[in-house]
PDB file of C-alpha atoms in Angstrom:
ATOM      1  CA  MET G1152     208.891 -19.874  23.553  1.00 60.00           C
ATOM      2  CA  SER G1153     211.712 -22.374  23.438  1.00 70.00           C
ATOM      3  CA  THR G1154     211.238 -25.593  21.510  1.00 86.00           C
ATOM      4  CA  LEU G1155     211.960 -27.768  24.558  1.00 88.00           C
ATOM      5  CA  LYS G1156     209.324 -25.969  26.627  1.00 91.00           C
ATOM      6  CA  GLU G1157     206.831 -26.395  23.776  1.00 93.00           C
ATOM      7  CA  GLN G1158     207.696 -30.117  23.656  1.00 93.00           C
ATOM      8  CA  LEU G1159     207.104 -30.428  27.403  1.00 93.00           C
ATOM      9  CA  ARG G1160     203.707 -28.751  27.099  1.00 94.00           C
ATOM     10  CA  THR G1161     202.737 -30.905  24.113  1.00 95.00           C
ATOM     11  CA  ASP G1162     203.748 -34.060  25.972  1.00 94.00           C
ATOM     12  CA  LEU G1163     201.808 -32.888  29.036  1.00 94.00           C
ATOM     13  CA  THR G1164     198.672 -32.498  26.915  1.00 96.00           C
ATOM     14  CA  ALA G1165     199.193 -35.957  25.423  1.00 95.00           C
ATOM     15  CA  ALA G1166     199.674 -37.451  28.910  1.00 94.00           C
ATOM     16  CA  MET G1167     196.472 -35.800  30.103  1.00 95.00           C
ATOM     17  CA  LYS G1168     194.539 -37.225  27.170  1.00 96.00           C
ATOM     18  CA  ALA G1169     196.063 -40.669  27.724  1.00 95.00           C
ATOM     19  CA  ARG G1170     195.352 -40.405  31.494  1.00 95.00           C
ATOM     20  CA  ASP G1171     199.006 -41.174  32.244  1.00 93.00           C
ATOM     21  CA  GLU G1172     199.237 -39.898  35.825  1.00 95.00           C
ATOM     22  CA  LEU G1173     202.996 -40.447  36.226  1.00 93.00           C
ATOM     23  CA  VAL G1174     203.986 -38.465  33.144  1.00 94.00           C
ATOM     24  CA  LYS G1175     201.352 -35.806  33.810  1.00 95.00           C
ATOM     25  CA  ALA G1176     202.486 -35.186  37.392  1.00 94.00           C
ATOM     26  CA  THR G1177     206.176 -35.235  36.467  1.00 95.00           C
ATOM     27  CA  LEU G1178     205.796 -32.796  33.567  1.00 95.00           C
ATOM     28  CA  ARG G1179     203.622 -30.471  35.635  1.00 95.00           C
ATOM     29  CA  MET G1180     206.293 -30.345  38.367  1.00 95.00           C
ATOM     30  CA  THR G1181     208.977 -29.739  35.749  1.00 94.00           C
ATOM     31  CA  LEU G1182     207.045 -26.952  34.015  1.00 94.00           C
ATOM     32  CA  THR G1183     206.438 -25.367  37.420  1.00 95.00           C
ATOM     33  CA  ALA G1184     210.186 -25.498  38.167  1.00 94.00           C
ATOM     34  CA  ILE G1185     210.873 -23.877  34.779  1.00 93.00           C
ATOM     35  CA  GLY G1186     208.278 -21.174  35.511  1.00 92.00           C
ATOM     36  CA  ASN G1187     209.863 -20.524  38.903  1.00 93.00           C
ATOM     37  CA  ALA G1188     213.295 -20.201  37.284  1.00 92.00           C
ATOM     38  CA  GLU G1189     211.871 -17.757  34.743  1.00 91.00           C
ATOM     39  CA  VAL G1190     210.496 -15.415  37.390  1.00 92.00           C
ATOM     40  CA  ALA G1191     213.430 -15.749  39.798  1.00 88.00           C
ATOM     41  CA  GLY G1192     215.729 -12.783  40.111  1.00 81.00           C
ATOM     42  CA  THR G1193     214.975  -9.122  39.582  1.00 86.00           C
ATOM     43  CA  GLN G1194     213.251  -9.452  36.224  1.00 88.00           C
ATOM     44  CA  ALA G1195     211.116 -12.167  34.628  1.00 87.00           C
ATOM     45  CA  ARG G1196     212.543 -13.629  31.418  1.00 89.00           C
ATOM     46  CA  GLU G1197     212.102 -16.529  29.029  1.00 90.00           C
ATOM     47  CA  LEU G1198     214.587 -19.399  29.488  1.00 88.00           C
ATOM     48  CA  ASP G1199     216.363 -20.808  26.444  1.00 88.00           C
ATOM     49  CA  ASP G1200     216.738 -24.538  25.804  1.00 85.00           C
ATOM     50  CA  ALA G1201     220.153 -24.767  27.511  1.00 83.00           C
ATOM     51  CA  GLU G1202     218.776 -23.193  30.691  1.00 88.00           C
ATOM     52  CA  ILE G1203     215.707 -25.450  30.566  1.00 90.00           C
ATOM     53  CA  ILE G1204     217.997 -28.486  30.307  1.00 89.00           C
ATOM     54  CA  LYS G1205     219.779 -27.278  33.459  1.00 87.00           C
ATOM     55  CA  VAL G1206     216.426 -27.063  35.277  1.00 91.00           C
ATOM     56  CA  ILE G1207     215.425 -30.548  34.068  1.00 91.00           C
ATOM     57  CA  THR G1208     218.837 -31.915  35.110  1.00 88.00           C
ATOM     58  CA  LYS G1209     218.373 -30.420  38.567  1.00 90.00           C
ATOM     59  CA  GLU G1210     214.900 -31.980  38.841  1.00 92.00           C
ATOM     60  CA  ALA G1211     216.216 -35.374  37.699  1.00 91.00           C
ATOM     61  CA  LYS G1212     219.022 -35.176  40.272  1.00 90.00           C
ATOM     62  CA  LYS G1213     216.437 -34.437  42.990  1.00 93.00           C
ATOM     63  CA  ARG G1214     214.509 -37.552  41.942  1.00 93.00           C
ATOM     64  CA  ALA G1215     217.633 -39.709  42.069  1.00 92.00           C
ATOM     65  CA  GLU G1216     218.575 -38.419  45.527  1.00 93.00           C
ATOM     66  CA  SER G1217     215.013 -38.929  46.804  1.00 95.00           C
ATOM     67  CA  ALA G1218     214.890 -42.462  45.419  1.00 94.00           C
ATOM     68  CA  GLU G1219     218.170 -43.257  47.163  1.00 94.00           C
ATOM     69  CA  ALA G1220     216.898 -41.826  50.466  1.00 95.00           C
ATOM     70  CA  PHE G1221     213.589 -43.719  50.240  1.00 94.00           C
ATOM     71  CA  ALA G1222     215.378 -46.970  49.396  1.00 94.00           C
ATOM     72  CA  ALA G1223     217.721 -46.531  52.367  1.00 94.00           C
ATOM     73  CA  ALA G1224     214.688 -45.991  54.619  1.00 93.00           C
ATOM     74  CA  GLY G1225     213.001 -49.142  53.321  1.00 92.00           C
ATOM     75  CA  ARG G1226     210.285 -47.249  51.421  1.00 94.00           C
ATOM     76  CA  ASP G1227     210.653 -49.181  48.168  1.00 93.00           C
ATOM     77  CA  GLU G1228     207.303 -48.081  46.682  1.00 94.00           C
ATOM     78  CA  LEU G1229     208.251 -44.397  47.023  1.00 94.00           C
ATOM     79  CA  ALA G1230     211.759 -45.091  45.696  1.00 93.00           C
ATOM     80  CA  ALA G1231     210.231 -46.794  42.637  1.00 94.00           C
ATOM     81  CA  GLN G1232     207.960 -43.761  42.078  1.00 95.00           C
ATOM     82  CA  GLU G1233     210.930 -41.371  42.213  1.00 94.00           C
ATOM     83  CA  ARG G1234     212.954 -43.558  39.811  1.00 94.00           C
ATOM     84  CA  ALA G1235     210.008 -43.659  37.377  1.00 94.00           C
ATOM     85  CA  GLU G1236     209.775 -39.855  37.478  1.00 94.00           C
ATOM     86  CA  GLY G1237     213.530 -39.658  36.846  1.00 92.00           C
ATOM     87  CA  GLU G1238     213.115 -41.882  33.775  1.00 93.00           C
ATOM     88  CA  VAL G1239     210.414 -39.552  32.421  1.00 93.00           C
ATOM     89  CA  LEU G1240     212.752 -36.578  32.859  1.00 92.00           C
ATOM     90  CA  ALA G1241     215.658 -38.455  31.254  1.00 90.00           C
ATOM     91  CA  ARG G1242     213.735 -38.437  27.949  1.00 91.00           C
ATOM     92  CA  TYR G1243     214.294 -34.672  27.731  1.00 90.00           C
ATOM     93  CA  LEU G1244     217.972 -34.653  28.656  1.00 87.00           C
ATOM     94  CA  PRO G1245     220.847 -35.076  26.218  1.00 84.00           C
ATOM     95  CA  ALA G1246     222.468 -38.516  26.161  1.00 84.00           C
ATOM     96  CA  GLN G1247     225.034 -38.950  28.919  1.00 83.00           C
ATOM     97  CA  LEU G1248     228.689 -39.272  27.950  1.00 83.00           C
ATOM     98  CA  SER G1249     230.336 -42.666  28.221  1.00 85.00           C
ATOM     99  CA  ASP G1250     233.417 -43.042  30.415  1.00 85.00           C
ATOM    100  CA  ASP G1251     235.664 -43.108  27.318  1.00 88.00           C
ATOM    101  CA  GLU G1252     234.125 -39.905  25.911  1.00 89.00           C
ATOM    102  CA  LEU G1253     234.442 -38.216  29.288  1.00 88.00           C
ATOM    103  CA  ALA G1254     238.103 -39.266  29.583  1.00 88.00           C
ATOM    104  CA  ALA G1255     238.770 -37.805  26.116  1.00 90.00           C
ATOM    105  CA  ILE G1256     237.184 -34.483  27.128  1.00 90.00           C
ATOM    106  CA  ALA G1257     239.253 -34.427  30.333  1.00 90.00           C
ATOM    107  CA  ARG G1258     242.457 -35.184  28.360  1.00 89.00           C
ATOM    108  CA  THR G1259     241.702 -32.340  25.942  1.00 91.00           C
ATOM    109  CA  ALA G1260     241.048 -29.924  28.829  1.00 90.00           C
ATOM    110  CA  VAL G1261     244.339 -30.912  30.503  1.00 88.00           C
ATOM    111  CA  GLU G1262     246.237 -30.472  27.213  1.00 88.00           C
ATOM    112  CA  GLU G1263     244.687 -27.031  26.600  1.00 89.00           C
ATOM    113  CA  THR G1264     245.523 -25.915  30.134  1.00 88.00           C
ATOM    114  CA  ALA G1265     249.083 -27.257  29.757  1.00 86.00           C
ATOM    115  CA  ALA G1266     249.469 -25.251  26.541  1.00 88.00           C
ATOM    116  CA  GLU G1267     248.297 -22.079  28.324  1.00 86.00           C
ATOM    117  CA  LEU G1268     250.502 -22.604  31.385  1.00 82.00           C
ATOM    118  CA  GLY G1269     253.545 -23.929  29.563  1.00 83.00           C
ATOM    119  CA  GLU G1270     253.746 -26.873  31.964  1.00 83.00           C
ATOM    120  CA  GLN G1271     251.727 -29.925  32.958  1.00 84.00           C
ATOM    121  CA  PRO G1272     248.910 -28.815  35.307  1.00 85.00           C
ATOM    122  CA  GLY G1273     248.804 -30.247  38.807  1.00 81.00           C
ATOM    123  CA  PRO G1274     246.112 -30.412  41.462  1.00 84.00           C
ATOM    124  CA  ARG G1275     246.426 -26.654  42.068  1.00 86.00           C
ATOM    125  CA  GLN G1276     245.246 -25.964  38.510  1.00 85.00           C
ATOM    126  CA  MET G1277     242.242 -28.295  38.799  1.00 86.00           C
ATOM    127  CA  GLY G1278     239.849 -25.324  38.726  1.00 87.00           C
ATOM    128  CA  GLN G1279     241.207 -24.140  35.363  1.00 88.00           C
ATOM    129  CA  VAL G1280     240.986 -27.634  33.890  1.00 88.00           C
ATOM    130  CA  MET G1281     237.505 -28.209  35.325  1.00 89.00           C
ATOM    131  CA  LYS G1282     236.253 -24.975  33.757  1.00 89.00           C
ATOM    132  CA  LYS G1283     237.242 -26.230  30.296  1.00 89.00           C
ATOM    133  CA  ALA G1284     236.066 -29.812  30.883  1.00 89.00           C
ATOM    134  CA  THR G1285     232.693 -28.764  32.291  1.00 87.00           C
ATOM    135  CA  ALA G1286     232.091 -26.435  29.352  1.00 86.00           C
ATOM    136  CA  ALA G1287     232.939 -29.239  26.917  1.00 86.00           C
ATOM    137  CA  ALA G1288     230.690 -31.748  28.729  1.00 84.00           C
ATOM    138  CA  ALA G1289     227.834 -29.192  28.686  1.00 78.00           C
ATOM    139  CA  GLY G1290     225.324 -31.015  30.847  1.00 74.00           C
ATOM    140  CA  ARG G1291     226.008 -34.438  29.367  1.00 81.00           C
ATOM    141  CA  ALA G1292     227.878 -35.619  32.468  1.00 82.00           C
ATOM    142  CA  GLU G1293     227.440 -35.052  36.174  1.00 81.00           C
ATOM    143  CA  GLY G1294     229.987 -32.736  37.800  1.00 81.00           C
ATOM    144  CA  GLY G1295     231.320 -35.476  40.057  1.00 84.00           C
ATOM    145  CA  ARG G1296     232.105 -37.708  37.072  1.00 87.00           C
ATOM    146  CA  VAL G1297     233.886 -34.832  35.292  1.00 88.00           C
ATOM    147  CA  ALA G1298     235.903 -34.027  38.430  1.00 88.00           C
ATOM    148  CA  ALA G1299     236.930 -37.672  38.851  1.00 88.00           C
ATOM    149  CA  ALA G1300     238.081 -37.902  35.220  1.00 88.00           C
ATOM    150  CA  VAL G1301     240.092 -34.671  35.531  1.00 89.00           C
ATOM    151  CA  LYS G1302     241.594 -35.620  38.904  1.00 88.00           C
ATOM    152  CA  ALA G1303     242.817 -38.936  37.472  1.00 87.00           C
ATOM    153  CA  LEU G1304     244.840 -37.078  34.826  1.00 86.00           C
ATOM    154  CA  LEU G1305     246.421 -34.373  37.011  1.00 83.00           C
ATOM    155  CA  VAL G1306     249.986 -35.059  38.070  1.00 68.00           C
ATOM    156  CA  PRO G1307     250.605 -34.407  41.796  1.00 66.00           C
TER     157      PRO G1307
END
């Protein structure tokens, strides 16, 4: 079993003992999502930590979107609940990159792509640059932020 999954289970047990309903419910939903991901596809398999982080990131993004939708509908108590669940999930995610760190990763990806192409990449090569930048960010930045940083550096 992966160390992150073990940590989630340990924290779930601690939350149950402490009668912390928010953490308990959030971790149960997350472990269920991980279990569903493990049995999805043609053959059941054990997820590694990187794949578990992707599942947790997806769950955290769902919470953020739900909180935004509830807030827009005037359901502040439900929005607060979703934000609190997102904060619980954020404990298990790697620290997010700052804007400066993200810009540096985008610059490096553009430079590497320029070296491969022999010319400065333009908007048509955004896919190639994004592939390198996304791999370097490795879950520490949302795709939209990475795309914005890359797009700012591409010469039209």
